Short mmCIF file of C-alpha atoms in Angstrom, two decimals:
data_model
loop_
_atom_site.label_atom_id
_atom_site.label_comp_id
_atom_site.label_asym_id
_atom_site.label_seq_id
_atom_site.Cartn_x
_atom_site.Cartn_y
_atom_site.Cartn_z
CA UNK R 1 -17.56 8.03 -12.24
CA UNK R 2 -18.73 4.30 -11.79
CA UNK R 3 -20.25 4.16 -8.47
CA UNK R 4 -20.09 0.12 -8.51
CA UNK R 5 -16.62 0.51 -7.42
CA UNK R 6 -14.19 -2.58 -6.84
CA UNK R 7 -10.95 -2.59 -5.22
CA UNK R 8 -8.04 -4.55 -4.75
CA UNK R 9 -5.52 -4.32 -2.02
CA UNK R 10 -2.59 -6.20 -2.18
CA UNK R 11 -0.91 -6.99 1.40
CA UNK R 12 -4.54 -6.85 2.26
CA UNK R 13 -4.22 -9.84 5.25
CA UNK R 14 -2.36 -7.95 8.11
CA UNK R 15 -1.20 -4.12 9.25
CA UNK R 16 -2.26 -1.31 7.20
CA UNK R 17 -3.11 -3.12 4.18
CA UNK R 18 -6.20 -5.15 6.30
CA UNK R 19 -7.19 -1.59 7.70
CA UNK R 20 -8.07 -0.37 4.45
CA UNK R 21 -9.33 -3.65 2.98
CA UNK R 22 -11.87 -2.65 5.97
CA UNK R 23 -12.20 0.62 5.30
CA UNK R 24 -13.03 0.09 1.49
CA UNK R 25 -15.35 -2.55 2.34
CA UNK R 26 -17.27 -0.80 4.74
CA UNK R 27 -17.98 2.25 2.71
CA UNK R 28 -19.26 -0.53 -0.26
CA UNK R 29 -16.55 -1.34 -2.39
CA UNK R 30 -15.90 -5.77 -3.05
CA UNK R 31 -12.28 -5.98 -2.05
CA UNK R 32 -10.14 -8.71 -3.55
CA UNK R 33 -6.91 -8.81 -1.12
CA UNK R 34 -4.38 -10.26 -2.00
CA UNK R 35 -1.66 -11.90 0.53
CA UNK R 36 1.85 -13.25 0.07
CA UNK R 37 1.44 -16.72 2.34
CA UNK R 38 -0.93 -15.91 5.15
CA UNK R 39 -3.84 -17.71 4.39
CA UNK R 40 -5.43 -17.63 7.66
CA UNK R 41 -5.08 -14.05 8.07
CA UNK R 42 -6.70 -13.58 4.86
CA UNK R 43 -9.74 -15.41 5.66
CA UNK R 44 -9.75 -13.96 9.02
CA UNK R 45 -9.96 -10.39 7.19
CA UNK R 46 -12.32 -12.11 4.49
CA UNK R 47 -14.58 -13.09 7.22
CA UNK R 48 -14.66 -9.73 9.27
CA UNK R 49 -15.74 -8.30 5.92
CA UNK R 50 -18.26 -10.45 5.16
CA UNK R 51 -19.50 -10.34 9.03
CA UNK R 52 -19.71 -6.68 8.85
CA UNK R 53 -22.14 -7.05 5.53
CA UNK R 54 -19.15 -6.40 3.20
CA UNK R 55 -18.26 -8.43 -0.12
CA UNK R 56 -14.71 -9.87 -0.33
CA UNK R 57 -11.93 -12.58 -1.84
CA UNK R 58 -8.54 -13.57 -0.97
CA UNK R 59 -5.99 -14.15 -3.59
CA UNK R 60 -3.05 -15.68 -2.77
CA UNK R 61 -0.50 -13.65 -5.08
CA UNK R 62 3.10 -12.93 -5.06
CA UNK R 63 3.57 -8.76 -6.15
CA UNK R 64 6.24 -9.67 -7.69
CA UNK R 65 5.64 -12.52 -9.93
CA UNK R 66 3.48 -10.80 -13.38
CA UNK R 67 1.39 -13.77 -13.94
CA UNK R 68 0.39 -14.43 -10.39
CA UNK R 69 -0.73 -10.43 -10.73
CA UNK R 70 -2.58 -10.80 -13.68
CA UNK R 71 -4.06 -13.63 -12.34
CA UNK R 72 -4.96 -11.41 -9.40
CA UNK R 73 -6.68 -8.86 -11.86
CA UNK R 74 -8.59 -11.53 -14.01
CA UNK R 75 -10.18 -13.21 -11.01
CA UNK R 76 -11.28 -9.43 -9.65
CA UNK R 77 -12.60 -9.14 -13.10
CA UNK R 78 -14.51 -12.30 -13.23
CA UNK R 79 -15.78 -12.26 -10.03
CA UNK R 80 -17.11 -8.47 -10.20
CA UNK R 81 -17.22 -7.36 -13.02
CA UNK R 82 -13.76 -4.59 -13.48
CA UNK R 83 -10.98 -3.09 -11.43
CA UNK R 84 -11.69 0.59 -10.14
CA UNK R 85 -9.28 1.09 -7.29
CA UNK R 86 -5.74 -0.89 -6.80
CA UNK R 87 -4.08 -0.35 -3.60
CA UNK R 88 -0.93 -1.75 -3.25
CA UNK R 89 0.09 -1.70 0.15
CA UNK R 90 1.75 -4.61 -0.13
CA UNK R 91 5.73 -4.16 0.92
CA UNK R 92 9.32 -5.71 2.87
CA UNK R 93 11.18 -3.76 5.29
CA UNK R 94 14.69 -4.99 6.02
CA UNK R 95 16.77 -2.33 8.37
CA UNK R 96 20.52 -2.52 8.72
CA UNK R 97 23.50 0.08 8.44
CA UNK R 98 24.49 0.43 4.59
CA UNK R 99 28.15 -0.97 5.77
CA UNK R 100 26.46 -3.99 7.38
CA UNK R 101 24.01 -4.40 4.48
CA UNK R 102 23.06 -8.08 3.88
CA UNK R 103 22.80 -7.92 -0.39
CA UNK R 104 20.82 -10.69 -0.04
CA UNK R 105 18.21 -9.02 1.96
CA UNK R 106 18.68 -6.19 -0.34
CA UNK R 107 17.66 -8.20 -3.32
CA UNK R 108 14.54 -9.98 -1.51
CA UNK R 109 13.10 -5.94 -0.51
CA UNK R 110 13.90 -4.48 -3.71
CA UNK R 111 11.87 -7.18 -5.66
CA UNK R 112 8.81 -7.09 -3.25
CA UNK R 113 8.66 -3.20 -2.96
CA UNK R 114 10.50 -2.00 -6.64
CA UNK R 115 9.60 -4.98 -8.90
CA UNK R 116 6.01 -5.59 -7.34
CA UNK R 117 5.04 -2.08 -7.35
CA UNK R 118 6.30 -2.32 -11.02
CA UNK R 119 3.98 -5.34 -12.02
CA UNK R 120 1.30 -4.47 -9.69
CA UNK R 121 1.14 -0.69 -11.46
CA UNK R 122 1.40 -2.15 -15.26
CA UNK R 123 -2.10 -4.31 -14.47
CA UNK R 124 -3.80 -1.20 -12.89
CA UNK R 125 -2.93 1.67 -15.63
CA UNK R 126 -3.93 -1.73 -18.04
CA UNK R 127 -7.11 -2.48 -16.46
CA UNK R 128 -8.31 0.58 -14.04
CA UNK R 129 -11.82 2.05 -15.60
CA UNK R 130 -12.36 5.73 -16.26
CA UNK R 131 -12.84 7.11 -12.49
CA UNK R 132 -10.46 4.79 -11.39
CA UNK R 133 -7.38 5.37 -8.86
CA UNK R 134 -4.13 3.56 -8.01
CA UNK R 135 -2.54 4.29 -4.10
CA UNK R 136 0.86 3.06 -4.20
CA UNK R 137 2.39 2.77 -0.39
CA UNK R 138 6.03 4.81 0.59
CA UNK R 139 7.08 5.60 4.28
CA UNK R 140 7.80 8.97 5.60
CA UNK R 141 11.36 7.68 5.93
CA UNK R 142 12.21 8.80 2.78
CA UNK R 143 12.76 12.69 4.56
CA UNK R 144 13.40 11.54 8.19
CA UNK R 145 16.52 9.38 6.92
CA UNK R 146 17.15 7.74 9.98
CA UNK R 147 20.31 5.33 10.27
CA UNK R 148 19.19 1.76 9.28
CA UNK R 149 16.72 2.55 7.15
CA UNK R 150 19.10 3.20 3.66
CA UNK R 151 18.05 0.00 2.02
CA UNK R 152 14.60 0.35 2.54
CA UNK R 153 14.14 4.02 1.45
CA UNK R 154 15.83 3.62 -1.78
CA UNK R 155 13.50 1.04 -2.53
CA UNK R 156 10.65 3.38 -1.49
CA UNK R 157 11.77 6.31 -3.30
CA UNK R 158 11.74 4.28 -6.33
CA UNK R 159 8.30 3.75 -5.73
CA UNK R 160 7.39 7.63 -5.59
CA UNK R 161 9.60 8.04 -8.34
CA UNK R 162 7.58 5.65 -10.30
CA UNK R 163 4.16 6.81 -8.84
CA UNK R 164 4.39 10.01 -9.91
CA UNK R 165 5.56 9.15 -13.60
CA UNK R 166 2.71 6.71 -14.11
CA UNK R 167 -0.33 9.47 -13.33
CA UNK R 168 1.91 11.76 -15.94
CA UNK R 169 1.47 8.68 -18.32
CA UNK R 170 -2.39 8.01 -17.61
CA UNK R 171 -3.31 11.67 -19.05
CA UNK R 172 -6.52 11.66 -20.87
CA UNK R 173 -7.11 8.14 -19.07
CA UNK R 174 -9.22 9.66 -16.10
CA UNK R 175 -7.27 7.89 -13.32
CA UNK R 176 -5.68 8.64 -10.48
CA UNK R 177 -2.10 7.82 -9.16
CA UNK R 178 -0.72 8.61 -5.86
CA UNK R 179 0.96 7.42 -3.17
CA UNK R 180 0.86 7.44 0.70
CA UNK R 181 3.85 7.67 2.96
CA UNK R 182 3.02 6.73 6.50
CA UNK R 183 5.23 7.93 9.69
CA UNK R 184 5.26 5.28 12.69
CA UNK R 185 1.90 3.25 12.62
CA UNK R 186 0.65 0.86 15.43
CA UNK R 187 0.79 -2.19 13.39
CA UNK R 188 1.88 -5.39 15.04
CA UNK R 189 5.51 -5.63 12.98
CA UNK R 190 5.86 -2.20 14.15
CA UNK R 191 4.77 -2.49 17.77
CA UNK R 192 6.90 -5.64 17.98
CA UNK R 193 10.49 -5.70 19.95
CA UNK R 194 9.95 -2.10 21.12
CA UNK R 195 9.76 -0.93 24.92
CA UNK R 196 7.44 1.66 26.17
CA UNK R 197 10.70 4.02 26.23
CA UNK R 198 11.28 3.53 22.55
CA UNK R 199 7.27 3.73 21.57
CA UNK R 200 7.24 6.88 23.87
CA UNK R 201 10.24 8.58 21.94
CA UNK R 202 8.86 7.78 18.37
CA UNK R 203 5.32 8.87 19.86
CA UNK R 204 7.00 12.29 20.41
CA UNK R 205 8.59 12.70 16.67
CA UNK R 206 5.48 14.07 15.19
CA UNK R 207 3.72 17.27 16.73
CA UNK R 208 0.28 15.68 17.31
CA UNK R 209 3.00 13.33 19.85
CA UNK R 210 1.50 9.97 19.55
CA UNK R 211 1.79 7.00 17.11
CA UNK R 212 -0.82 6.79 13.66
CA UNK R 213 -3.07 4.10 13.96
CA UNK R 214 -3.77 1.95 10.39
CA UNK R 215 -7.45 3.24 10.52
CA UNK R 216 -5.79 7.18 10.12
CA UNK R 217 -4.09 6.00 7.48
CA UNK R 218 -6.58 3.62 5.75
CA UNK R 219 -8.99 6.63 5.86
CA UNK R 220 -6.58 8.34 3.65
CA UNK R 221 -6.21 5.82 0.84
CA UNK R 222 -9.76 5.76 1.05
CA UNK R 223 -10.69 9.08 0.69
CA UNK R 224 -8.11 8.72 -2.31
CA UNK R 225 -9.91 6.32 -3.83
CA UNK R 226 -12.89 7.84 -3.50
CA UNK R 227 -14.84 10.72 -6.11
CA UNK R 228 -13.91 13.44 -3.18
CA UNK R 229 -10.65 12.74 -3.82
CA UNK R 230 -10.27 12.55 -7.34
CA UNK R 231 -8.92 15.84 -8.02
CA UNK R 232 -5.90 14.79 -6.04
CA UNK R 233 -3.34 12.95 -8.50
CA UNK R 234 0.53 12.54 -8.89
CA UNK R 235 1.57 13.39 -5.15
CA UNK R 236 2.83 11.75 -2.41
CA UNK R 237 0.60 12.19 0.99
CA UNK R 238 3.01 11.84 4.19
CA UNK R 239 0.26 10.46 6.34
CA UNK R 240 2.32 10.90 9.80
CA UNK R 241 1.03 13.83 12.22
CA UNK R 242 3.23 16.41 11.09
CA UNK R 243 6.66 14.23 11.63
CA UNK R 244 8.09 15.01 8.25
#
């Protein structure tokens, strides 16, 4: 396995995706994260890297788009040398009763999370060298099934679907290809517009009875990512304290 091992993360600039943009830096990996429009919280997350001794670029990159992606890839490639690990925790949430459903919001999720996981997972089994993994992102909604949250698990479902197709696909390739499915995670688009009643009632879903935090969860992609956690491949790890 190539221990000079490079990563990308896409949605690297804020939430989960930043927390293991950290994480991978920290245990030695150059991370090239890529961000939809938020430059300053890129370079904010470049900067903590690079503070903390770590190696990093920001790529401004829509997941969607193929040639912004393969953009994303050749720069990695440029800059350091190949593309070991591809994280692509990069995603749109949109919550409203199927009845109610805005199709236009519908449209704008489903090309972020189906379409960019799509493009995003064509450069990695392209590009990813021999020791190499892929961690696509799902949400432990996809068994909870609460109201609101249709839309957004269809799209997410698609993803597993297609995650665990693609590390069928790679045989013989030695790469990895999972996915992670968070439960409730104290990111600030999660933490935002809820009351301590509602925090304390989703903090009591899962048997451990608090909220993840995106280090627990970046901790899992990384391990993942990492040679420990190579023998893991084609599954789906509900990273949620036991709520699903």
């Amino acid at each position: 396995m190539n221990t000079n091992r490079v990563a990308i993360v896409t949605g690297g600039s804020r939430g989960i995706g930043r927390a293991v943009a950290l994480h991978l830096a920290a245990t030695g990996h150059p991370v090239v994260l890529a961000y939809a429009g938020n430059t300053a919280a890129a370079e904010a997350t470049v900067g903590d890297i690079e503070a903390a001794g770590g190696r990093a670029t920001a790529v401004r990159a829509d997941v969607a788009d193929e040639h912004a992606v393969a953009a994303l890839f050749d720069t990695t490639e440029e800059q350091y040398g190949g593309v070991d690990v591809v994280v692509h925790a990069a995603g749109r949430m949109h919550l409203s009763p199927i009845a109610d459903l805005d199709l236009d919001e519908l449209d704008a999720m489903h090309r972020t999370n189906i379409r960019g996981t799509v493009v995003v997972a064509q450069q990695a089994a392209r590009r990813l060298r021999p020791g190499g993994a892929l961690v696509t992102f799902s949400t432990s909604q996809v068994e909870l099934r609460h109201p609101t949250y249709g839309a957004y698990i269809a799209s997410k479902s698609a993803v597993e679907g297609l995650t665990l197709v693609l590390a069928r696909e790679l045989r013989g390739r030695d790469v990895t290809v999972n996915a992670v499915a968070p439960g409730p995670t104290a990111t600030d688009l999660f933490l935002d517009g809820k009351d301590d009643a509602t925090l304390d009632r989703l903090a009591k879903l899962a048997p451990l009875e608090r909220i993840g935090t995106p280090e627990e969860v970046a901790e899992v992609v990384g391990f993942l990512a990492s040679a420990a956690g190579h023998w893991v491949n084609g599954q789906v790890v509900r990273a949620n304290g036991g709520i699903a």
